[in-house]
Short mmCIF file of C-alpha atoms and ligand atoms in Angstrom, two decimals:
data_model
loop_
_atom_site.label_atom_id
_atom_site.label_comp_id
_atom_site.label_asym_id
_atom_site.label_seq_id
_atom_site.Cartn_x
_atom_site.Cartn_y
_atom_site.Cartn_z
CA MET A 1213 172.38 46.98 63.06
CA ASN A 1214 172.07 44.57 60.19
CA ARG A 1215 168.65 42.77 60.29
CA HIS A 1216 170.29 39.44 59.65
CA ILE A 1217 172.60 39.70 62.63
CA LEU A 1218 169.76 40.91 64.83
CA ARG A 1219 167.69 37.87 63.92
CA TRP A 1220 170.55 35.55 64.84
CA LEU A 1221 171.03 37.33 68.14
CA ILE A 1222 167.36 36.92 69.04
CA ALA A 1223 167.31 33.27 67.99
CA GLY A 1224 170.48 32.62 69.96
CA THR A 1225 169.01 34.19 73.09
CA LEU A 1226 165.83 32.12 72.83
CA ILE A 1227 167.76 28.91 72.31
CA ALA A 1228 170.08 29.71 75.20
CA ALA A 1229 167.27 30.66 77.60
CA SER A 1230 164.67 27.91 77.23
CA PRO A 1231 166.61 24.64 77.49
CA TYR A 1232 168.51 26.13 80.42
CA ALA A 1233 165.47 26.05 82.73
CA THR A 1234 164.53 22.58 81.53
CA ALA A 1235 168.04 21.26 82.10
CA GLN A 1236 167.97 22.71 85.61
CA ASP A 1237 164.60 21.11 86.34
CA GLN A 1238 165.87 17.85 84.94
CA ALA A 1239 168.95 18.02 87.18
CA ALA A 1240 166.73 18.58 90.23
CA ILE A 1241 164.51 15.64 89.28
CA GLU A 1242 167.51 13.36 88.85
CA ALA A 1243 169.07 14.49 92.13
CA GLY A 1244 165.70 13.93 93.82
CA GLU A 1245 165.53 10.42 92.45
CA LYS A 1246 168.89 9.63 94.09
CA VAL A 1247 167.75 11.02 97.45
CA TYR A 1248 164.53 9.06 97.12
CA GLU A 1249 166.34 5.81 96.33
CA GLU A 1250 168.64 6.30 99.28
CA HIS A 1251 166.09 7.29 101.94
CA CYS A 1252 162.52 6.65 100.84
CA GLN A 1253 162.33 3.81 98.34
CA SER A 1254 162.53 1.03 100.95
CA CYS A 1255 159.12 2.05 102.25
CA HIS A 1256 157.41 4.02 99.49
CA GLY A 1257 158.41 1.67 96.67
CA GLU A 1258 160.59 1.61 93.59
CA LYS A 1259 160.02 4.64 91.31
CA LEU A 1260 157.33 5.83 93.76
CA ARG A 1261 155.15 2.81 93.00
CA SER A 1262 153.79 1.90 96.40
CA ALA A 1263 153.00 -1.77 96.95
CA GLY A 1264 149.87 -0.68 98.80
CA ALA A 1265 150.73 -0.54 102.49
CA MET A 1266 152.49 2.85 102.25
CA PRO A 1267 151.06 6.08 100.88
CA ASP A 1268 151.72 6.39 97.14
CA LEU A 1269 153.61 9.65 96.76
CA ARG A 1270 152.42 10.03 93.16
CA GLU A 1271 149.00 10.93 94.61
CA ILE A 1272 150.29 14.11 96.24
CA ARG A 1273 148.92 17.19 94.47
CA GLN A 1274 150.73 20.32 93.37
CA ASP A 1275 149.19 22.40 96.17
CA GLU A 1276 150.27 19.97 98.90
CA ARG A 1277 153.87 21.15 99.12
CA PRO A 1278 153.44 22.48 102.70
CA LYS A 1279 152.01 19.14 103.82
CA PHE A 1280 154.83 17.30 102.02
CA ASP A 1281 157.49 19.42 103.75
CA THR A 1282 155.95 18.96 107.19
CA MET A 1283 155.54 15.22 106.70
CA VAL A 1284 159.10 14.68 105.50
CA MET A 1285 160.74 16.92 108.09
CA ASN A 1286 158.64 15.94 111.14
CA GLY A 1287 157.47 12.42 110.27
CA ARG A 1288 154.35 10.76 111.68
CA SER A 1289 153.93 7.34 113.33
CA GLN A 1290 155.81 4.88 111.05
CA MET A 1291 157.08 7.68 108.83
CA PRO A 1292 160.54 8.75 110.08
CA ALA A 1293 161.44 12.45 110.53
CA TRP A 1294 164.20 13.62 108.20
CA GLN A 1295 165.03 16.88 109.91
CA GLY A 1296 168.82 17.23 110.04
CA ILE A 1297 169.30 14.45 107.47
CA ILE A 1298 167.68 15.87 104.36
CA THR A 1299 168.83 19.39 103.45
CA PRO A 1300 166.38 22.04 102.20
CA GLN A 1301 167.93 21.63 98.75
CA GLU A 1302 167.36 17.87 98.83
CA LEU A 1303 163.77 18.51 99.90
CA ASP A 1304 163.28 20.68 96.79
CA GLN A 1305 164.84 17.92 94.69
CA LEU A 1306 162.58 15.27 96.24
CA TRP A 1307 159.58 17.47 95.48
CA ALA A 1308 160.73 17.94 91.87
CA TYR A 1309 161.06 14.16 91.55
CA VAL A 1310 157.66 13.43 93.13
CA ARG A 1311 155.96 16.07 90.94
CA SER A 1312 157.62 14.69 87.80
CA ARG A 1313 155.84 11.39 88.41
CA ALA A 1314 152.51 12.70 89.66
CA ARG A 1315 149.46 11.12 88.11
C1 LIG B 137 160.29 3.42 107.41
C2 LIG B 137 159.41 3.58 106.27
C3 LIG B 137 159.37 4.94 105.60
C4 LIG B 137 160.40 5.64 105.03
C5 LIG B 137 161.86 5.24 104.96
C6 LIG B 137 159.83 6.84 104.49
N1 LIG B 137 158.48 6.86 104.72
FE1 LIG B 137 157.19 8.34 104.13
N2 LIG B 137 155.67 7.39 105.10
C7 LIG B 137 155.77 6.18 105.75
C8 LIG B 137 154.49 5.85 106.36
C9 LIG B 137 154.15 4.61 107.15
C10 LIG B 137 153.62 6.93 106.07
C11 LIG B 137 152.17 7.13 106.54
C12 LIG B 137 152.24 7.79 107.90
C13 LIG B 137 150.90 8.22 108.43
O1 LIG B 137 150.00 8.51 107.64
O2 LIG B 137 150.75 8.28 109.64
C14 LIG B 137 154.40 7.87 105.26
C15 LIG B 137 153.90 9.05 104.75
C16 LIG B 137 154.60 9.92 103.92
C17 LIG B 137 154.05 11.11 103.33
C18 LIG B 137 152.61 11.61 103.47
C19 LIG B 137 151.82 10.97 102.36
C20 LIG B 137 150.35 11.27 102.45
O3 LIG B 137 149.73 11.26 101.38
O4 LIG B 137 149.85 11.48 103.54
C21 LIG B 137 155.04 11.69 102.61
C22 LIG B 137 154.95 12.97 101.79
C23 LIG B 137 156.21 10.86 102.74
N3 LIG B 137 155.90 9.79 103.56
C24 LIG B 137 157.40 11.10 102.14
C25 LIG B 137 158.57 10.38 102.38
C26 LIG B 137 159.86 10.74 101.84
C27 LIG B 137 160.11 11.91 100.89
C28 LIG B 137 160.75 9.83 102.32
C29 LIG B 137 162.26 9.82 102.12
C30 LIG B 137 162.94 11.00 102.55
C31 LIG B 137 160.00 8.88 103.15
N4 LIG B 137 158.69 9.25 103.15
C32 LIG B 137 160.55 7.79 103.80
C33 LIG B 137 156.89 5.38 105.82
C34 LIG B 137 158.16 5.73 105.40
#
């Protein structure tokens, strides 16, 4: 095969592969933001900025996904349970959104 064509093929594959994952992540983050605005913002604050009374979800760490899932699905005291309302896919999207704003 001609070297020139080969180089274009490799470049094309790299360009096609890398933004794809990012675009997918970005889509999940945006979808998560919608779910958050609909179900969580009223308590946890606009753009995850808690006014103080509620836990600030930006404080959740990367390794706390299991705790996050349990909390969202089962609730606790004032925190409602979302089992049957939020789908597993929406839970992933919420997590992507929360992680994108972690500090
Ligand atoms: C009615 C108000 C309210 C709504 C709506 C609400 N939460 Fe909460 N949330 C709370 C309260 C209050 C707590 C603290 C509960 C406790 O610690 O006992 C909490 C705790 C949490 C925690 C645990 C935080 C930590 O660091 O311990 C997570 C995660 C969470 N909420 C996520 C969500 C998500 C995601 C949504 C939307 C699907 C949501 N919450 C909607 C009130 C709410």
